[in-house]
Coordinates of C-alpha atoms (C1' of nucleotides) in Angstrom, one line a residue:
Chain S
X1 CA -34.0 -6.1 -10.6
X2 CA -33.6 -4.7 -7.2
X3 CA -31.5 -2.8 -6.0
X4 CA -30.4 -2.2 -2.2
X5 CA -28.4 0.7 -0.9
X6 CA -26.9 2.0 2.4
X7 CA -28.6 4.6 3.6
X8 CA -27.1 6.8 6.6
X9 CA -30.2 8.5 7.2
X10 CA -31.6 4.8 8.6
X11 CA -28.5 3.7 9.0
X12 CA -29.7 0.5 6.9
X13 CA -29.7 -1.2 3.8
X14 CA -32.8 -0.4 1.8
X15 CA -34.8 -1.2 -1.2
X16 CA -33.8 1.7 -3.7
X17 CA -37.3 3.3 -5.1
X18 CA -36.7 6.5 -6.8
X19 CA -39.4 8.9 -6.7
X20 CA -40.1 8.7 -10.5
X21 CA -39.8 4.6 -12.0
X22 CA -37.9 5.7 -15.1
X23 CA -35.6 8.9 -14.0
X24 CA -33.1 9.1 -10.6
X25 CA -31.9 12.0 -9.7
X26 CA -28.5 12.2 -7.8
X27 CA -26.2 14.8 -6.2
X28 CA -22.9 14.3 -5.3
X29 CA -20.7 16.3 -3.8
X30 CA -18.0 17.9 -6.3
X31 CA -14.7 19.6 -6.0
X32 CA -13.5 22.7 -4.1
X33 CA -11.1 23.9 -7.0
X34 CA -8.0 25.3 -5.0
X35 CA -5.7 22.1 -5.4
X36 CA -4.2 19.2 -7.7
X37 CA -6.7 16.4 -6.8
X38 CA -5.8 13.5 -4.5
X39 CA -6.2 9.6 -4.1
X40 CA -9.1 10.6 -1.4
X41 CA -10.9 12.9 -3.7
X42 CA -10.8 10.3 -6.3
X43 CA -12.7 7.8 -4.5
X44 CA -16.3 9.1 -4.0
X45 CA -16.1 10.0 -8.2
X46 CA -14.9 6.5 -8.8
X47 CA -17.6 5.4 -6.8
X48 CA -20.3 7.9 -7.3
X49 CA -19.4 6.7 -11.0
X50 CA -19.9 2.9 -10.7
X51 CA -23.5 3.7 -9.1
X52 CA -24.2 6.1 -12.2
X53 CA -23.4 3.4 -14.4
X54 CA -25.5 1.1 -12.5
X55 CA -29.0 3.5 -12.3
X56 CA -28.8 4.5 -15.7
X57 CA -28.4 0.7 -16.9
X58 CA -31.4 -0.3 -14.3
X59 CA -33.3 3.3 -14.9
X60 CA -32.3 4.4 -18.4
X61 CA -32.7 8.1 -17.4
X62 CA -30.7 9.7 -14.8
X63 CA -29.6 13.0 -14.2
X64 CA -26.0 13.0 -12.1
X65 CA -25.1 16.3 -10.4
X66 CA -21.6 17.1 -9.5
X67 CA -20.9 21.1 -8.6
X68 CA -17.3 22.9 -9.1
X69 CA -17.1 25.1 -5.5
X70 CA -15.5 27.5 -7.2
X71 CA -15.9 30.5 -4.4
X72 CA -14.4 29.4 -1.0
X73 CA -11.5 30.9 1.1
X74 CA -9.4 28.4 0.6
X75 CA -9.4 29.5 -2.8
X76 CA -9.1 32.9 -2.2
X77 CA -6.3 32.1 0.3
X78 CA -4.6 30.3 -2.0
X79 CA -4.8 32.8 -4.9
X80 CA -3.3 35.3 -2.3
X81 CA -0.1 33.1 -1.5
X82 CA 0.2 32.3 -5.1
X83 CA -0.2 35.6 -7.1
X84 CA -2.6 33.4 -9.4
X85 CA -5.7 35.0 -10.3
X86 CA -8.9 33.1 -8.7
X87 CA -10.7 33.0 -12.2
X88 CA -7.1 31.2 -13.5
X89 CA -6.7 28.8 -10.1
X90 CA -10.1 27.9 -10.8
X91 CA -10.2 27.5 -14.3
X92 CA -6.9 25.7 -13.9
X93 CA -7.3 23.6 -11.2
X94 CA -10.9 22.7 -12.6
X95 CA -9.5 21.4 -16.4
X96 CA -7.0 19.1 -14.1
X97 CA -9.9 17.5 -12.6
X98 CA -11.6 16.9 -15.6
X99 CA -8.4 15.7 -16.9
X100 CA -7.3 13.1 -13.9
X101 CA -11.1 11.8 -13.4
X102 CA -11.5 11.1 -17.0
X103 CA -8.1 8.9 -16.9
X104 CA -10.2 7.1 -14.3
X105 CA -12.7 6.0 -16.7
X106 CA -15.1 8.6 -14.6
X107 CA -18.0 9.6 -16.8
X108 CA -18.8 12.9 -16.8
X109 CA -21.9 14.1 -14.4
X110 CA -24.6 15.4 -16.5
X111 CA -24.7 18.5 -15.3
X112 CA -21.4 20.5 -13.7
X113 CA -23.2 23.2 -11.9
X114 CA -20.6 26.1 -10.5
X115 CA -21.2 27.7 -7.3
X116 CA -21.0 31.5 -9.2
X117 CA -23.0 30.8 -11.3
X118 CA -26.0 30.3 -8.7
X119 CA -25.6 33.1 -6.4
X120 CA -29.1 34.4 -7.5
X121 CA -30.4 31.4 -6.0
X122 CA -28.3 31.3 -3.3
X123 CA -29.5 35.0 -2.0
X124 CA -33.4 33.4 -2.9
X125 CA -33.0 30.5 -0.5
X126 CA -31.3 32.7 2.1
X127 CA -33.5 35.4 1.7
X128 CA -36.7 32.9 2.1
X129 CA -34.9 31.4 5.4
X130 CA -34.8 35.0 6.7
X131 CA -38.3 35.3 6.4
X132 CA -39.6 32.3 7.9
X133 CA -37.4 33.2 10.5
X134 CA -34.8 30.2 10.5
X135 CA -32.0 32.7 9.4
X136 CA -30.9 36.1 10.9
X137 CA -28.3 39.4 9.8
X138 CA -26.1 39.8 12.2
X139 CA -22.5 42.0 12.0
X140 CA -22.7 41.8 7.9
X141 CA -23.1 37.9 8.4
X142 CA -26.6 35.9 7.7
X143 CA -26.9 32.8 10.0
X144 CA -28.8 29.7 10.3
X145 CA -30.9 29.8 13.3
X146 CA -30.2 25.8 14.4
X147 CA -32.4 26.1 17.7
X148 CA -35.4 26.9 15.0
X149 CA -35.5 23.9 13.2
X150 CA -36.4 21.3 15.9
X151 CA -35.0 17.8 14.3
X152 CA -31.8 19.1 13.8
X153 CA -29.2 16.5 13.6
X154 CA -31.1 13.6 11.8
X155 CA -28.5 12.7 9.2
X156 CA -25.6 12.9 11.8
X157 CA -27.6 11.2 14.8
X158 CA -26.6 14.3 17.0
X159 CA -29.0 15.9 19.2
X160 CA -28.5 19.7 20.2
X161 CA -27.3 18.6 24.0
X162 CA -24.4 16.6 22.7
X163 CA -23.0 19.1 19.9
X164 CA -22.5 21.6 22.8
X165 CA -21.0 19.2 24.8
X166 CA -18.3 18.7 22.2
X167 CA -17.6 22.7 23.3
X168 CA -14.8 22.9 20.5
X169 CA -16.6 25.5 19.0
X170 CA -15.0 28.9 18.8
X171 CA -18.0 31.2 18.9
X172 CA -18.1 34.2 17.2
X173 CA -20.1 36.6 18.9
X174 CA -22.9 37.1 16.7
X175 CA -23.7 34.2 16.5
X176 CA -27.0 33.8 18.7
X177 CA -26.7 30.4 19.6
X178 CA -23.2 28.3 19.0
X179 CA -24.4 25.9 17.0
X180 CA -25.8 29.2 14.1
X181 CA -23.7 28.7 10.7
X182 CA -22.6 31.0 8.2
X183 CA -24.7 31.6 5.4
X184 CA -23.5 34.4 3.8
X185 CA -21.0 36.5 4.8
X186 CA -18.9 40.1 4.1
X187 CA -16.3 40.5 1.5
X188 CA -13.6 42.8 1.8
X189 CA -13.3 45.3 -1.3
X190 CA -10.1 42.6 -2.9
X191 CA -12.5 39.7 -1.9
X192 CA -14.7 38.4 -4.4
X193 CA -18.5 39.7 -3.5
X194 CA -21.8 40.2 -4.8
X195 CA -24.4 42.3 -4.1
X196 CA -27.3 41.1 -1.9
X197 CA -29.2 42.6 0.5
X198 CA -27.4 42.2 3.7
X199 CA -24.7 44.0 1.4
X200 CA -21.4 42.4 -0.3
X201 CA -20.5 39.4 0.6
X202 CA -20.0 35.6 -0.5
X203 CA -22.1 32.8 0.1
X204 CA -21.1 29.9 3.3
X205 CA -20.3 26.8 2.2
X206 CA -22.9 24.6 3.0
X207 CA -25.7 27.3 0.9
X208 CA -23.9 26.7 -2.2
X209 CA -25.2 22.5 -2.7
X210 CA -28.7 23.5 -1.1
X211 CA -29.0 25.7 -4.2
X212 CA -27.3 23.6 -7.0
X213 CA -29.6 21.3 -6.3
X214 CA -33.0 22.6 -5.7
X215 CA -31.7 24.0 -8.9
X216 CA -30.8 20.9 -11.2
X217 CA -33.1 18.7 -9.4
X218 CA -35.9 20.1 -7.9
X219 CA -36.8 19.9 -3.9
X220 CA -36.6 16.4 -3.0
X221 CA -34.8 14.1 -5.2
X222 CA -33.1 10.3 -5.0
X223 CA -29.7 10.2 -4.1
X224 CA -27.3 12.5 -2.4
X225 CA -23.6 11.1 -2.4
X226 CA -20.6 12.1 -0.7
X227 CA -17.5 11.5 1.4
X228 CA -18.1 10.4 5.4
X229 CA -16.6 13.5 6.6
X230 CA -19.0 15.3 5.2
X231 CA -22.1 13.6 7.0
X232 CA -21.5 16.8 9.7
X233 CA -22.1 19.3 9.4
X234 CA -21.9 19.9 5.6
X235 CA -24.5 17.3 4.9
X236 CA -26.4 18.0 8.3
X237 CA -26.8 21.6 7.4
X238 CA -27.5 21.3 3.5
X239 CA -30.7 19.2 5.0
X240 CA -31.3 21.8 7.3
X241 CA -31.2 25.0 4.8
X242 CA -33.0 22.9 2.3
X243 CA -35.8 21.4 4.1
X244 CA -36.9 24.8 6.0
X245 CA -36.3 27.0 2.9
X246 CA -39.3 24.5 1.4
X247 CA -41.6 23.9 3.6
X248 CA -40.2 20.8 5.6
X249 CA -39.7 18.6 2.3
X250 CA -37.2 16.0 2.7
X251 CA -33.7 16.6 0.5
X252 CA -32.5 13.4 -0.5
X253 CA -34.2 10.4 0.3
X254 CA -31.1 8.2 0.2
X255 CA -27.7 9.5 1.4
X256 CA -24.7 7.4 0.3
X257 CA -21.4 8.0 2.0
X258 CA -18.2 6.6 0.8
X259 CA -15.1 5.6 3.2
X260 CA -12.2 7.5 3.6
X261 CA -8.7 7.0 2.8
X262 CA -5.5 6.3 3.9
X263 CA -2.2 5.8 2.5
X264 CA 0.3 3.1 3.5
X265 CA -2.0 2.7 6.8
X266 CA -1.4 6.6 7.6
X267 CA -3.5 9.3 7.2
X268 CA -3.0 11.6 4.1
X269 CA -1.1 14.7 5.1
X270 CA 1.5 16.7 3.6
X271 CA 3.8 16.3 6.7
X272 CA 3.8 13.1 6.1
X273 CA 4.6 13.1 2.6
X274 CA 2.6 10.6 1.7
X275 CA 0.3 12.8 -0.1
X276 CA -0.6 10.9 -3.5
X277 CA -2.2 13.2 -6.3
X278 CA -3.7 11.5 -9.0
X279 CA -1.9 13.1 -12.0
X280 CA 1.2 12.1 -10.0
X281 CA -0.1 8.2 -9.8
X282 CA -1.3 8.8 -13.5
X283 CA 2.4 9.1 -14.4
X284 CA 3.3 5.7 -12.6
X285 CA 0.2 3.7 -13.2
X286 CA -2.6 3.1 -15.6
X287 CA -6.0 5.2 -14.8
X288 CA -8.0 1.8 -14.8
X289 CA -4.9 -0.1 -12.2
X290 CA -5.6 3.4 -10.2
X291 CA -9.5 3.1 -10.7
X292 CA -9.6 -0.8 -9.6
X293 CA -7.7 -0.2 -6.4
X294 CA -10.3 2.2 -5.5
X295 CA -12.7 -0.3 -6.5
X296 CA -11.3 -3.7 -4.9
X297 CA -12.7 -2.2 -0.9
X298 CA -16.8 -1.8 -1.0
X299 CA -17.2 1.5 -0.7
X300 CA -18.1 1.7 2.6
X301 CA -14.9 0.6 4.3
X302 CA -11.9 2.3 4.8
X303 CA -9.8 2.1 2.2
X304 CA -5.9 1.6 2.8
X305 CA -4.0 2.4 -0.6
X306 CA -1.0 1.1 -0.4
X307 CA 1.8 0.8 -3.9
X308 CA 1.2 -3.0 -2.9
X309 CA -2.2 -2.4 -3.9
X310 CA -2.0 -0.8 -7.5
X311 CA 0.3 -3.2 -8.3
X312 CA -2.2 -6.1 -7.5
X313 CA -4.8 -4.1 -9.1
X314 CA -2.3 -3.8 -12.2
X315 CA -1.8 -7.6 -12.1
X316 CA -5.7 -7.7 -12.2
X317 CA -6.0 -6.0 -14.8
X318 CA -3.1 -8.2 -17.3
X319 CA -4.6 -11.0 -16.5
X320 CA -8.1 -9.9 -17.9
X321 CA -6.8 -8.1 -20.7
X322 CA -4.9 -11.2 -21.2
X323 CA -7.5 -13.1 -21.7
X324 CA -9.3 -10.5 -24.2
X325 CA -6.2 -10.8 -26.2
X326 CA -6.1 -12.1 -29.9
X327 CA -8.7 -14.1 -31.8
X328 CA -11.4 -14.2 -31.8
X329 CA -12.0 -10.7 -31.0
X330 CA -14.5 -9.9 -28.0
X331 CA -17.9 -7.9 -28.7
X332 CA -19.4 -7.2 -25.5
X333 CA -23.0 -9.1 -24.5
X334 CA -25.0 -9.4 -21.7
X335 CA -24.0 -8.1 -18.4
X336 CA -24.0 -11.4 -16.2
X337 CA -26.2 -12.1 -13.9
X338 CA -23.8 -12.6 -10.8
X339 CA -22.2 -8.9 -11.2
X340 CA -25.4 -7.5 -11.5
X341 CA -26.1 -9.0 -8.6
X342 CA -23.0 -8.0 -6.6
X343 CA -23.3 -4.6 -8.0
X344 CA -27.2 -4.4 -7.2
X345 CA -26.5 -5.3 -3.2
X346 CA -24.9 -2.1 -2.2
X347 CA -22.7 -1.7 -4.5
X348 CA -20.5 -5.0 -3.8
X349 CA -17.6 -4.4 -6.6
X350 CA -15.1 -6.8 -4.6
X351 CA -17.7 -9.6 -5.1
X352 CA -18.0 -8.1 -8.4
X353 CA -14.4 -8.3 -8.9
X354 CA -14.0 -11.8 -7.8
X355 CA -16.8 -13.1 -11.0
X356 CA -14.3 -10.8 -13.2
X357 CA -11.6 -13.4 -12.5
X358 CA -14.1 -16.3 -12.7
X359 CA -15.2 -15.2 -16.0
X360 CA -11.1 -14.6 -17.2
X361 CA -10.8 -18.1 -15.8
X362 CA -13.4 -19.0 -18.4
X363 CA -12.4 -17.7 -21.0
X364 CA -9.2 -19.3 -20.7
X365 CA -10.6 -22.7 -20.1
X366 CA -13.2 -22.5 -23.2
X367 CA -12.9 -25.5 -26.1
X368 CA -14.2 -24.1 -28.8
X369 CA -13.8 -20.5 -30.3
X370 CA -17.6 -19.7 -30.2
X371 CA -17.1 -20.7 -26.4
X372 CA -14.3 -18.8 -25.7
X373 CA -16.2 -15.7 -28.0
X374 CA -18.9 -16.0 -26.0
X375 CA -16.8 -15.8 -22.6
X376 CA -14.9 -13.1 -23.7
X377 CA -17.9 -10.9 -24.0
X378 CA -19.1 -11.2 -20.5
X379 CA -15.7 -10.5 -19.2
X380 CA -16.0 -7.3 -21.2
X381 CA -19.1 -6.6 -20.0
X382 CA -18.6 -7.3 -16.5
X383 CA -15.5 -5.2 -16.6
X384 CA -17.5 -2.3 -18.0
X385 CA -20.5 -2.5 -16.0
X386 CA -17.2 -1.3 -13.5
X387 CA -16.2 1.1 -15.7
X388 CA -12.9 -1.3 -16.7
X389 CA -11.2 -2.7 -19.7
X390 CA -12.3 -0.1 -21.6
X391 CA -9.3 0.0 -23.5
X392 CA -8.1 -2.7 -26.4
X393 CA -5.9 -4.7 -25.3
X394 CA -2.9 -4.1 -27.3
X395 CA -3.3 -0.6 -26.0
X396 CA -2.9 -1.6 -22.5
X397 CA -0.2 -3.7 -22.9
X398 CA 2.2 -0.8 -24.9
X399 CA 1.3 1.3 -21.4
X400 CA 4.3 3.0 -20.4
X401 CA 5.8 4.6 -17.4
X402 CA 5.9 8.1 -17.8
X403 CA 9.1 9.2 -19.2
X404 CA 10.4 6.3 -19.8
X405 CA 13.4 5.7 -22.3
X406 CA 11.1 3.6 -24.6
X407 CA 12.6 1.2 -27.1
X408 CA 10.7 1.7 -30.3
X409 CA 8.1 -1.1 -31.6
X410 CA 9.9 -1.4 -35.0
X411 CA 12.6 -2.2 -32.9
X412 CA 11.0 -4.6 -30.8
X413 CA 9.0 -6.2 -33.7
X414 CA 13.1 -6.3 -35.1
X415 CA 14.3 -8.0 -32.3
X416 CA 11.5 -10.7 -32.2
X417 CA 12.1 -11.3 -35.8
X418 CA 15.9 -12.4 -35.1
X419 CA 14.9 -14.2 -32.2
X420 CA 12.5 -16.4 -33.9
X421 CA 15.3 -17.1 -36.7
X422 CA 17.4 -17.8 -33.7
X423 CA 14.8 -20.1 -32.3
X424 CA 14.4 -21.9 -35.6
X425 CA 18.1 -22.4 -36.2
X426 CA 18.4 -24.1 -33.0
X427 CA 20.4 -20.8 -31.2
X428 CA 19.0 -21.1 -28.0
X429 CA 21.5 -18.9 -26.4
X430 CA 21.2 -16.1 -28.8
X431 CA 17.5 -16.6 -28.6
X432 CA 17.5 -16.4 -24.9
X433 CA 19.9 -13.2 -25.0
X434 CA 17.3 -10.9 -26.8
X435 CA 14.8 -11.9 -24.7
X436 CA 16.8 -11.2 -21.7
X437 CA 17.7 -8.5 -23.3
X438 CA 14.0 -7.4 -24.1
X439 CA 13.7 -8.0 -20.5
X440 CA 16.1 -5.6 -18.8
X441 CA 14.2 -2.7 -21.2
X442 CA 10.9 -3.9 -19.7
X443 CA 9.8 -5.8 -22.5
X444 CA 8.3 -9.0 -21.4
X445 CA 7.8 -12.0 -24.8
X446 CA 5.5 -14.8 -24.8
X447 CA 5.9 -17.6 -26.8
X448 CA 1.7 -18.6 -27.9
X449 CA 0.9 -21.0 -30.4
X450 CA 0.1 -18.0 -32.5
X451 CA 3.1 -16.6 -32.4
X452 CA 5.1 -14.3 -29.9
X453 CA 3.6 -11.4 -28.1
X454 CA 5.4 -8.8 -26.4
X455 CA 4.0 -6.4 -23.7
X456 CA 5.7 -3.7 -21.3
X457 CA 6.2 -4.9 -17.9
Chain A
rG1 C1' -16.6 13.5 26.8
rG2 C1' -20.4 12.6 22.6
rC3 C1' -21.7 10.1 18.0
rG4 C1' -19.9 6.3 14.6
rC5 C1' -16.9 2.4 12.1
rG6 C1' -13.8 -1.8 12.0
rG7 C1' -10.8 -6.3 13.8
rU8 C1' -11.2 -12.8 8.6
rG9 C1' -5.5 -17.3 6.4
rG10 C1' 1.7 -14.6 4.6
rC11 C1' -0.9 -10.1 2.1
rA12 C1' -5.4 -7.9 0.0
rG13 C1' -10.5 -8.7 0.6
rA14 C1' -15.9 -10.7 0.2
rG15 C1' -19.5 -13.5 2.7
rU16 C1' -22.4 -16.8 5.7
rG17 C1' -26.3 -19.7 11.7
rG18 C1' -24.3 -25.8 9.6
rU19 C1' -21.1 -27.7 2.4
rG20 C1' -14.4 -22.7 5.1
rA21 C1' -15.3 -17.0 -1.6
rU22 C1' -11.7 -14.6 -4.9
rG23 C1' -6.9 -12.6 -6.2
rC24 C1' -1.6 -12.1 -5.0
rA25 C1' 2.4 -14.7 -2.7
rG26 C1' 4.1 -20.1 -1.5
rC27 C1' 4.4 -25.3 -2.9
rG28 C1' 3.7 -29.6 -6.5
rG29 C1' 2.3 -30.9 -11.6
rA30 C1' 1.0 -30.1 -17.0
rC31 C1' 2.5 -27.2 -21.2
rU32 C1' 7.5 -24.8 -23.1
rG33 C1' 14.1 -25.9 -26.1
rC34 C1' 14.1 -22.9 -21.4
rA35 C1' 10.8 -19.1 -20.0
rA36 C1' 6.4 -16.2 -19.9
rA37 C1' 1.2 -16.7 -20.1
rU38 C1' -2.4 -20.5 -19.1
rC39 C1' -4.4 -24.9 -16.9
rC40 C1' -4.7 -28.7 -12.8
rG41 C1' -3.7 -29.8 -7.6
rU42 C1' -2.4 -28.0 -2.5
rG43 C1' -1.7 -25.6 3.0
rU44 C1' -3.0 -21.8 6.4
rA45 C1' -8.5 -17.7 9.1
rC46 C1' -12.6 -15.5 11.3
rG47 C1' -9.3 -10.0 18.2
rU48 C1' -10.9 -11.8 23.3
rG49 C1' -14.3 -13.6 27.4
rG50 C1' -19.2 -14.9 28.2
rG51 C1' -24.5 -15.8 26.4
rU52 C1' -28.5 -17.7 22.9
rU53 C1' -28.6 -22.3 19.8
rC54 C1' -28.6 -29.1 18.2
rG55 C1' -24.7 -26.0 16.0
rA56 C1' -21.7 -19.2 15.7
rU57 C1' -16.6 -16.6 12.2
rU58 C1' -21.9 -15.1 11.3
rC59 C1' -27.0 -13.1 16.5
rC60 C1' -26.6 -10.7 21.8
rC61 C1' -23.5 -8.6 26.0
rG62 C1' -18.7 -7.2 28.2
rC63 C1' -13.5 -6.4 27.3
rC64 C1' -9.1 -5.3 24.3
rC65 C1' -7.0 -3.1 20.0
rG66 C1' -7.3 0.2 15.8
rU67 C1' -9.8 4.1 13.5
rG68 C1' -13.4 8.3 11.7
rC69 C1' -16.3 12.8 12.9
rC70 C1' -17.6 16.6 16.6
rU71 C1' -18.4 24.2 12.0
rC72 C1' -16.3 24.7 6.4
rC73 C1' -11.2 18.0 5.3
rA74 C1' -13.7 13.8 -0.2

RNA sequence: GGCGCGGUGGCAGAGUGGUGAUGCAGCGGACUGCAAAUCCGUGUACGUGGGUUCGAUUCCCGCCCGUGCCUCCA
């Protein structure tokens, strides 16, 4: 079973081979916890998540890395304007992620590595670039000599010529060459610090994923994941710490970027408005309606979410659990071939998507109940090859808007009950004014052959 | 200025050198007391100008339009 990704270092499609045939190893880029997390932060976990579930099904064993940044001066900015301590923004803002990306069906990474908890190995790797002279001390900062490492700019297809030709960098004047970044630099006494031996100070950004990972996963390993934006110079300058801290060995051997995202055909800002947070969205839409949308653009295009969009996805979504709904009950088989397929070719979960209807089509068209059993557990097992209907059905369809006025079951079950007498005495009219009156509380009946069913709108 | 990505039917969104996915919306039909759900049928497409080819939406070149990155934004 092969499996093909996109790799930005070739810029190419390639056979996936991990280094070891039964273990992957894959890093992925996790949050800096300052802020509530947004639709655009969602979609490299919902993605990085979907290729998870695909290695370890193809590999068995794989270790996934996320990191919590949880020293950054956003953060500290933040806890300034605030008055929140940075150990509560953190802790805080980190449970919320956890929270939102596990209403997305997101599977926790196997290991959560946080950035201070590896400054040790941050001041090793730094210390070791110092000494093969790729880093210097300069002002209380440490820098990354880039003129020393002569292929900068693989990753990010930038040679040294053109990145000073962009000239919109501001350069501090210890920096020895514009192009230098921070590795570690000077706290303030009310900043958070640690000792090291170009004195107090914090780590750079780009130091803390060099270390996580030679950490969790060793020098080189399989897959590094992440957002576009962070190809340069995050990703860039994680290769360049890594490889010359150990001896030229590659980093990853496959990068994997996902698209970004806009919202309503606008970029996300907060002048705008359009900002969408997840836990917001949570309140308005299923996780898994939230989770598809992300899913129904490959992952390498740009992805316009739209409320258009989720409310597709939501439609989706009935329609499949529809078709998982009553007897006989569905117990999940084989994954089928075609989605495998889709899901093995770069990750293709539109093409994916499109068999998930084709097997709810099936289902609905199958004769017999072994048939239609038998149907039933593909689509279940398509849909959680994608991470999807992972719910029962009956669950999903008692979903409710967040603080909604909800009319309780009994009462529903109540008002079906005097309906169906209505129906059986021939009261059309009083039949049709429960229902309608179902209706306008969001209540949607269906008459089956096996009775009615009721599900929110 | 440099590097990069994309333009597919009303909308969303795959894919392919030659039988025009899939979903939503629309239209017609079946089923239903009427609906809903489901099933059956149905129309509309590949930014633009060249080139390669027996044949291009698919490959190559130009152009137009949109868009991302260029030191800490996923």
């Amino acid at each position: 079973m092969p499996l093909d990704l996109y790799n930005t270092l070739n810029r190419r499609k390639e056979r996936f081979e991990p280094l070891s045939p039964d273990h992957v190893g894959m890093y992925v880029c996790g949050p800096t916890v300052y802020d509530t997390a947004h639709i655009g932060n969602a979609r490299p976990v919902v993605v990085f998540d979907v290729l998870y579930r695909l290695l370890k099904r193809l590999y068995g064993s794989v270790t996934y890395v996320r990191n919590i940044t949880d020293v950054d001066d956003k953060i500290i900015d933040r806890s300034r304007s605030s008055g929140e301590s940075i150990e509560a923004l953190t802790e805080r803002t980190t449970r919320l992620y956890h929270a939102d990306m596990g209403a997305l069906n997101a599977l926790a990474p196997d290991i959560e590595p946080r950035a201070t908890h590896h400054i040790a190995h941050m001041i090793a790797i730094i210390q070791r670039l110092v000494d093969e002279g790729h880093a210097y001390a300069a002002d209380g900062h440490v820098l990354f000599s880039v003129p020393s490492m002569p292929d900068y700019g693989q990753l990010s297809r930038r040679s040294v010529d053109e990145l000073l030709a962009g000239a919109r960098i501001d350069v501090a004047p210890y920096k020895r060459d514009p192009q230098d970044f921070v590795l570690w630099k000077p706290s303030t006494a009310e900043m958070p610090g640690w000792d090291s031996p170009w004195g107090r100070g914090r780590p750079g950004w780009h130091i803390e994923c060099s270390a996580m990972a030679k950490e969790h996963l060793g020098v080189t390993f399989d897959i590094h994941g992440g957002g576009l934006d962070l190809i340069f110079p995050h990703h860039e300058n994680e290769i360049a710490q890594s490889r010359c801290a150990h001896s030229g060995a590659p980093l990853a051997r496959y990068w994997v970027h996902n698209g970004f995202v806009t919202v309503e055909g606008e970029k996300m800002s907060k002048t705008l408005g359009n900002f969408f947070t997840v836990h917001d969205l949570l309140g308005e839409y299923p996780g898994e309606a939230i989770r598809l949308t992300l899913l129904s653009t490959h992952y390498r295009q740009p992805l316009d979410f739209t409320r258009d969009g989720l409310k597709t996805a939501k439609g989706n979504l009935d329609r499949w659990y529809q078709a998982l709904r009553s007897d006989p009950v569905p117990a999940e088989t084989e994954l089928p071939f075609a989605v495998l397929a889709a899901l093995e070719d770069d990750l293709n979960t539109p093409l994916a998507i499109t068999h998930l209807h084709e097997l709810a089509a099936a289902v609905n068209k199958a004769h017999t109940p072994e048939e239609k059993a038998k149907a039933k557990g593909c689509l279940l097992a398509a849909g959680r090859a994608l991470g999807l209907l992972e719910q029962e059905p009956e669950a999903w369809f008692r979903w409710a808007v967040k603080d909604a006025a909800l009319l309780a079951e009994a009462e529903i079950e109540q008002l079906i009950a005097d309906r169906k007498a209505a129906r059986q005495a021939k009261d059309f009219a009083e039949a049709d004014r429960i229902r309608k009156h179902l209706l306008d509380q969001g209540i949607v009946l269906e008459d089956g052959a096996q009775g009615t069913t009721w599900k929110r709108g």
